[in-house]
Structures are given as structure tokens and as C-alpha cells.
């Protein structure tokens, strides 16, 4: 187990190095000039030249990369061109927000998706199965921005139960924090619940038809025990991977949902940064996101081992 | 008995706490974007100017009729040769850190605007050679040459005063914790989430400040911004879509405020940088034909429900510098066709029209495209993302470019940088020595009638050369809750918070 972990952690280094080069070069392929964007409406040439010099935009790309990566290795991700705040501070400010929304979304997705998938598999061909499938289809095919605006109209304008947008930190006011994040978390969770339901259903169906389940039933075990103790545990393995990947996607910022609900998370940060050609912010956020993604994959692998004893050897 | 006493004390505390909470009034304002840094010397976005209005006052301001009125200054006087401007400061003004705004502090603010490495104010104050302190409450701006738009520049960020003590300590990070002289002082900012201000107790005009706290909330999506206003999440919001006006009007809890913008929306024609040498750049007759093919009023009706104002000059028809002798030409397709025939171009005239992405420019481009088609133009609409369109415009990679200008109070700032030879925003490379001379002359004269006469001559030239086809002026649409009283919209579009009460 330890050597497995060490090997996987070592693999992180070349992967992240490759990612850093990719982000850096791809971003500079974007048309548009950050100095021009920053110079504002007036676009004064003296101001533009000064910005280029200040942020080393006038230097060759490899040299810009060396400066950046040197900073990153010493924990300095640079400074936002637009708001003059260190990128690391921005990341540390936004990451907890996105983590809160993402984990709430994943919990909602698991709470809806897995039971729906199990019911649908166990009650295959019945009205329960069709209802669960219909629900999954709705979740997958409903656009986030549409559902988001619909929820705002219903719960904020018509009923007045929840704030339409904005974010409150849990440390400030826990109830208000949940109220400000429950709608975006539901919008995100709803889409993932559909995917989880479909995967749980097919995994469960496969397991329920296997020999050992038939044996368990033949032994006279109760249906509850067969489903929860024997079938579900095996069926969960692929669901864990899927959950980890989805969580990774959510942590990289649910761009549209964060825009709609004005949640100051990663998604909003990166969208603003891309449109303003705020290179340092884009680079920093993408690098951190890539690291999170890789780590989540590693955690999923560890979870596999914990769930499935056969992999422990 | 003891329990009763404790309970009474708790109840009393609760009630007093409740009243304290009630007495605190907080105004929540929905912004369309997250502002950039809140440093008067290096800020550059329009949205940021809304926030400055709450905490960073300027030497001068404007009123509804576009008159320049004193704010942190009391008066100004320009010398006979136009090369010295003496400004008297308002006595007893304090910065948020308790420092006094005197002539030394004002001089420091100007020097910072002029010398800070990252300053965006340098081009605006380019005419200023240096600033002298005359007495503790008087400064003198010594100019390199007479420059009549200067006082108008001081109604914006160039006229904002900063506490020298705080600015010296913070350097170019001053905007992270700005200290100015304004009705509200900075409390905190969470990027992309909120900017919080609280009432400044030592403000020079504190009797006119009735709200305790102001929170700015960037809410990018206009539908969601409006949903917030309807549900009470914000009390005031900027940039209502023209299509949402009905929804605001039909809500008994809401009210609209309007003002005609100082800027314009127009099509810049690439005259000298057009690498493909299309017909538009070759002959003014072709440009005049394109202009004549457009029905500006129909455009306003179709795209904006008639809410905006058709325009044909760099200032709007209500501006004191609007030239009434040059009214909007009526659409004349026959004359447009005749002009195209006269110029001998091959029909249809293909035009590459570049525009930044967005529902407004796209809709305008489509209407112009269909109108111009009737006269013999084949407009190819090329939509690009904002930053890219800027880059392409500067590189001359366009034949026509649909681009807005937010506008300034003085006509010089709406004309010179777009029409003068070699100016930074003259993307089409327009150059006419006669026009250049007129724009230079207008900068030297302060008398309004004389300046207007010069601009009349310029209008005649621009009407003939057509380097820029002016289309319309937006109406600034601000919506607020009826609980907010005393709101007046100024033509610069900014939301001012002084004098407002919240019930």
C-alpha cells in the first residue's frame, strides 16, 4: 500500500510539469493582448508599453515561463494583473467556497442518485424503474442556467424563502450560508444524480444477476441483506470513481452555476481571468485544479482498495 | 424572582439589540461586473467608477445639466493665457484616516497621478506640467499649454484626492485598502463577492448622508440581478436590459431612473489601415452611401423598443455641444444607390464588420446588415470575443468595427482620441489636417460659444469624410426599490449615494 502511494505521488511531478507547460503555452495562444485589455477604453500607447514591461509581457515566452515556474516552486503564483492581489490569496479565498458548494452538490447527488439507482435495478421493469429513469434523464438533460433561474424565480421571488444570489461564509452565519448555497448545490447535484443513478442501476443489475447473489438468495438470506450487504458493496466500486471524477469537475469550478448564483468561487474566478487575459490567475487556478484532480483520482484508487479487499494484495 | 429578573434583563437586551439592528440601514447595490482595483490612479473600468462615487470624492462633479460644479474644491480660475489653473479647496475636509485635505495633500494626489509607474491618469493629465502650493487651501496647476478640457477631467478619477499618509505607506497596493475623502469609508472587499463601506463620521457634508452601510455586489447576469432586486436581495441595480423595462414598470415595488448617456455607439471605418483595400476605405461616397442606407430611428425601435436615442454626432442631441445645424439624415436608399453607382464600385459592396460578442452589438449589426443590403452592401458580420476584437481593431484587421464609447462630459474626450491623426483609439487611421487643426484649436479655448463654432466646422468635415458612422446613444437604465428615496440619475451613468434615504 505504501509503495503504491509513493509511486503514485512520484508520478505527480512529471504530470504537473507537463500540465504547467501546457497551460502556459496554450494560454498565450489565445488571441488578444492582456496589456491592451488592461489599458482600458483609452488604450494609451505609453500605458500599454508600461504594462508590458511591468508584467514582463515584452519578454520571450520561455523566459516568462521560467520566471513563473520559479515563483510557483517557491510558493509565489504571481499577482493578478487586474486587481493586484497575489494569486495564491485569491485561490485560498475561492477554494473553500467552491469546496463547500461542490461537497454539498456531491452529497445531494449521492443521496438522490444511489437510492434511485438501487430502486430502479431492484424493481426493474416496474413503474419505479421508469420513474427513476425519467428522473435521471431530466437531471442530465436540464441545462444548469435554466434550472438555476427557475429556482431563483420560485424560491426567491415567488416564495421569498432563499436569497437569489450571493454567498455567506459558514463562519459568519451557518444557516445563511446553507441558504445561500443550497440552490446552486442542488442544480449541480441534480445533474450528477442522474449520471450516478444510471451507473448505479447498471452496476446493480450486473451484480444482482451474478452467481454469488443467487447463492445468497438460495441460502435463504433476506432480500434486504442480499441487496445491502452483498450486492451493493460490489456495485459501489465504479460509483466511487465516478463520484471522485465528478467532484474533481465541480472543484474546477462550475462556471455557469457560479455565474448565475454569483457564488465567488473558482468558476467565476477563472472566467473573469480568461476574459481579462489575467494570465497569472488563469495559470494558478488551472495548476491547482489539475493537482486537485490528480489527488482525487488517487483517493478514488485508495477507496477502491478499502471497498474491495481483493485489491489489497 | 431571580429568574424573572434575569429574564427581564435578557428581554431588555434582546429588544435593545433588535432596535440597534433596525436602526442600521444598509443599501445593497447590484453591479454588472466585478470592479478592478480601487485606486484612483490605476483604476480603469467603468464599473469601478460606481464604487468610487461612494468613497472617493473629486475636486469637481457634474450636475444633471452637465454643468461642472465644485465638490472637494470651492472654485477655480484660469489665467488669461490659459496656462495656469488656480483651485481653491474646501476647508475642513478630512480623509478617512483623519488626515486633513489641504493644498499639500492635493498636490501629492496630483503628483501621484502623474508619476506612479502604473498610473492610468497620466494621459488625462498630460497637459499638467507641475502643481504649486499657493497657500494651505490653494493649489495652482501649471500647464504645458492651454488645455480647456482639464476641469472636465477633474470630475472623474483624475480629480480624486487620496490621503498622502495612507498612499505613501501602501504604494501601488493602495487600492486594496483605499483611503480617500468621501461620504463612506472602505471596510472590506471579497473579490467577486462584495465590497463593503460604512458611513464616515467626519465627512464634510455628513448631514446629507442617511444610510449607514453600503454593500456593492457584483451580479453578472442581468436577469439574476433583476431577480435580486425583485426579491429584495439588492435595493439598487445598474444596467437594466431595455427588454426588462416592462417587468420593472409592472412591479409596484420598483422604480426606474433614466438618463441619456454621454457616450455613443458607432461604426468605425478603417480608412488607412485596411489591408484588403475594400471599397469603404477607398471612397467617402461609399461610406456616405452606407450611412444613408441606415434608418437610425427604426434601429432604435426594433432593437431597443425605442428606449434609446438615435444619434449622428459624438455627443448626444441634448448635449450643449450638439450641432443642431447637422440633424440626422433621413434614410435614402435611392441616393445611397446613386452614390455607389457614382463611385463605380462593383456591387454588392462586401464589408467585413467586426464586433465584440454580446446581444446588443449582434442585434444592431444584424439590423444594419439588412438595411444596408437594400442599398447594395453585403455586410459580413464577424463576432469575436471582446479582448480579441480590441487586438484586431488595433492591428487594422477589419473594414468596419462596431464599438461603443462610454463618453465623457467634455466633447474633446469624445472626438479627439478617435479622430485626430495618430491618436490611440483612431483604429481606422483617419487623418485630415484640417480636422486635426480644429480639434487642437478647440483645446485652447475655454469660451463655450467659440468652441462650439469650431466643433461645427469639424462636424461638417466629419459628415463628409465619414470616418465613423454614429448610430445611437443609450439610455442609462437604473432600477431601484421604492424604499430607496431621493435617487437621481446623472448623465455619466454613475450611481451616487449622497442624499439617499432607505425606508
PDB file of C-alpha atoms in Angstrom, chain A residues 31-33 36-45 47-48 50-51 54 79 82-85 90 93-94 149 152-153 156-157 164-165 167 169 172 259-260 262 264-265 268-269 272 275 277, chain B residues 34-37 42 44-45 117-120 122-124 157 172-173 176 188-194 218-220 223-224 227-228 230-231 385 387-388 390-391 394 405-406 408 424-425 427:
ATOM      1  CA  UNK A  31      -5.856  35.884 -29.281  1.00  0.00           C
ATOM      2  CA  UNK A  32      -5.994  39.247 -27.544  1.00  0.00           C
ATOM      3  CA  UNK A  33      -3.454  41.167 -25.590  1.00  0.00           C
ATOM      4  CA  UNK A  36      -4.465  46.140 -24.343  1.00  0.00           C
ATOM      5  CA  UNK A  37      -7.317  44.835 -22.196  1.00  0.00           C
ATOM      6  CA  UNK A  38      -5.790  46.371 -19.092  1.00  0.00           C
ATOM      7  CA  UNK A  39      -5.226  49.733 -20.720  1.00  0.00           C
ATOM      8  CA  UNK A  40      -8.994  50.187 -20.689  1.00  0.00           C
ATOM      9  CA  UNK A  41     -11.085  52.254 -23.064  1.00  0.00           C
ATOM     10  CA  UNK A  42      -8.381  54.876 -23.513  1.00  0.00           C
ATOM     11  CA  UNK A  43      -5.728  52.449 -24.828  1.00  0.00           C
ATOM     12  CA  UNK A  44      -2.909  54.909 -24.407  1.00  0.00           C
ATOM     13  CA  UNK A  45       0.305  53.564 -26.028  1.00  0.00           C
ATOM     14  CA  UNK A  47       0.331  52.960 -20.662  1.00  0.00           C
ATOM     15  CA  UNK A  48       0.324  49.786 -22.781  1.00  0.00           C
ATOM     16  CA  UNK A  50       4.444  50.329 -19.349  1.00  0.00           C
ATOM     17  CA  UNK A  51       2.126  47.380 -18.552  1.00  0.00           C
ATOM     18  CA  UNK A  54       5.896  45.707 -15.676  1.00  0.00           C
ATOM     19  CA  UNK A  79      -0.091  38.691  -8.850  1.00  0.00           C
ATOM     20  CA  UNK A  82      -6.310  43.299 -12.816  1.00  0.00           C
ATOM     21  CA  UNK A  83      -6.710  43.624  -9.073  1.00  0.00           C
ATOM     22  CA  UNK A  84      -3.111  43.436  -7.816  1.00  0.00           C
ATOM     23  CA  UNK A  85      -3.885  40.678  -5.308  1.00  0.00           C
ATOM     24  CA  UNK A  90      -7.269  34.538  -4.455  1.00  0.00           C
ATOM     25  CA  UNK A  93     -10.119  32.684  -0.776  1.00  0.00           C
ATOM     26  CA  UNK A  94     -12.117  30.934  -3.512  1.00  0.00           C
ATOM     27  CA  UNK A 149     -33.029  30.824 -12.975  1.00  0.00           C
ATOM     28  CA  UNK A 152     -34.462  31.720  -8.266  1.00  0.00           C
ATOM     29  CA  UNK A 153     -37.883  32.728  -9.562  1.00  0.00           C
ATOM     30  CA  UNK A 156     -36.542  33.816  -4.118  1.00  0.00           C
ATOM     31  CA  UNK A 157     -39.083  35.936  -5.947  1.00  0.00           C
ATOM     32  CA  UNK A 164     -31.475  34.950  -5.063  1.00  0.00           C
ATOM     33  CA  UNK A 165     -27.706  35.012  -5.175  1.00  0.00           C
ATOM     34  CA  UNK A 167     -22.586  33.930  -0.691  1.00  0.00           C
ATOM     35  CA  UNK A 169     -19.371  32.198   4.812  1.00  0.00           C
ATOM     36  CA  UNK A 172     -20.326  34.266   9.573  1.00  0.00           C
ATOM     37  CA  UNK A 259     -22.124  32.945 -12.551  1.00  0.00           C
ATOM     38  CA  UNK A 260     -25.890  32.619 -12.134  1.00  0.00           C
ATOM     39  CA  UNK A 262     -22.959  34.953  -8.029  1.00  0.00           C
ATOM     40  CA  UNK A 264     -17.468  33.815  -5.659  1.00  0.00           C
ATOM     41  CA  UNK A 265     -15.757  30.518  -6.353  1.00  0.00           C
ATOM     42  CA  UNK A 268     -16.195  32.847 -11.545  1.00  0.00           C
ATOM     43  CA  UNK A 269     -12.540  33.494 -10.849  1.00  0.00           C
ATOM     44  CA  UNK A 272     -13.207  36.647 -15.302  1.00  0.00           C
ATOM     45  CA  UNK A 275     -11.866  37.315 -20.382  1.00  0.00           C
ATOM     46  CA  UNK A 277      -6.438  37.884 -20.056  1.00  0.00           C
TER      47      UNK A 277
ATOM     48  CA  UNK B  34     -16.598  42.951 -10.524  1.00  0.00           C
ATOM     49  CA  UNK B  35     -14.633  46.228 -10.427  1.00  0.00           C
ATOM     50  CA  UNK B  36     -10.872  46.321 -10.872  1.00  0.00           C
ATOM     51  CA  UNK B  37      -8.552  47.790  -8.239  1.00  0.00           C
ATOM     52  CA  UNK B  42      -4.652  52.937 -11.595  1.00  0.00           C
ATOM     53  CA  UNK B  44      -9.669  51.874 -15.377  1.00  0.00           C
ATOM     54  CA  UNK B  45     -13.097  50.212 -15.502  1.00  0.00           C
ATOM     55  CA  UNK B 117       4.533  53.880 -12.561  1.00  0.00           C
ATOM     56  CA  UNK B 118       1.215  52.133 -13.158  1.00  0.00           C
ATOM     57  CA  UNK B 119      -0.883  55.325 -13.357  1.00  0.00           C
ATOM     58  CA  UNK B 120      -3.617  55.467 -15.995  1.00  0.00           C
ATOM     59  CA  UNK B 122      -1.046  60.360 -16.929  1.00  0.00           C
ATOM     60  CA  UNK B 123      -2.614  60.678 -20.402  1.00  0.00           C
ATOM     61  CA  UNK B 124      -5.627  62.507 -18.906  1.00  0.00           C
ATOM     62  CA  UNK B 157     -10.683  59.841 -11.305  1.00  0.00           C
ATOM     63  CA  UNK B 172       0.727  50.517  -5.618  1.00  0.00           C
ATOM     64  CA  UNK B 173      -1.308  48.366  -3.169  1.00  0.00           C
ATOM     65  CA  UNK B 176      -6.558  47.122  -1.568  1.00  0.00           C
ATOM     66  CA  UNK B 188     -13.677  45.129   3.298  1.00  0.00           C
ATOM     67  CA  UNK B 189     -13.653  43.548  -0.118  1.00  0.00           C
ATOM     68  CA  UNK B 190     -14.105  39.906  -1.047  1.00  0.00           C
ATOM     69  CA  UNK B 191     -13.151  39.593  -4.698  1.00  0.00           C
ATOM     70  CA  UNK B 192     -16.125  38.867  -6.959  1.00  0.00           C
ATOM     71  CA  UNK B 193     -18.433  38.773  -3.952  1.00  0.00           C
ATOM     72  CA  UNK B 194     -18.835  42.127  -2.197  1.00  0.00           C
ATOM     73  CA  UNK B 218     -21.244  42.098  -8.494  1.00  0.00           C
ATOM     74  CA  UNK B 219     -24.008  40.059 -10.158  1.00  0.00           C
ATOM     75  CA  UNK B 220     -23.015  39.496 -13.762  1.00  0.00           C
ATOM     76  CA  UNK B 223     -31.748  38.516 -15.245  1.00  0.00           C
ATOM     77  CA  UNK B 224     -30.362  37.382 -11.902  1.00  0.00           C
ATOM     78  CA  UNK B 227     -34.348  38.803  -9.694  1.00  0.00           C
ATOM     79  CA  UNK B 228     -32.298  40.040  -6.742  1.00  0.00           C
ATOM     80  CA  UNK B 230     -37.388  41.893  -7.086  1.00  0.00           C
ATOM     81  CA  UNK B 231     -36.718  39.587  -4.147  1.00  0.00           C
ATOM     82  CA  UNK B 385     -14.737  37.907 -28.009  1.00  0.00           C
ATOM     83  CA  UNK B 387     -10.274  41.150 -25.942  1.00  0.00           C
ATOM     84  CA  UNK B 388      -9.716  39.661 -29.393  1.00  0.00           C
ATOM     85  CA  UNK B 390      -9.680  45.035 -29.450  1.00  0.00           C
ATOM     86  CA  UNK B 391      -6.485  43.426 -30.619  1.00  0.00           C
ATOM     87  CA  UNK B 394      -5.714  47.932 -33.245  1.00  0.00           C
ATOM     88  CA  UNK B 405     -17.610  54.645 -26.249  1.00  0.00           C
ATOM     89  CA  UNK B 406     -18.795  55.289 -22.690  1.00  0.00           C
ATOM     90  CA  UNK B 408     -17.055  61.965 -21.133  1.00  0.00           C
ATOM     91  CA  UNK B 424      -4.525  55.809 -29.683  1.00  0.00           C
ATOM     92  CA  UNK B 425      -8.140  54.990 -30.447  1.00  0.00           C
ATOM     93  CA  UNK B 427      -8.195  52.477 -35.173  1.00  0.00           C
TER      94      UNK B 427
END
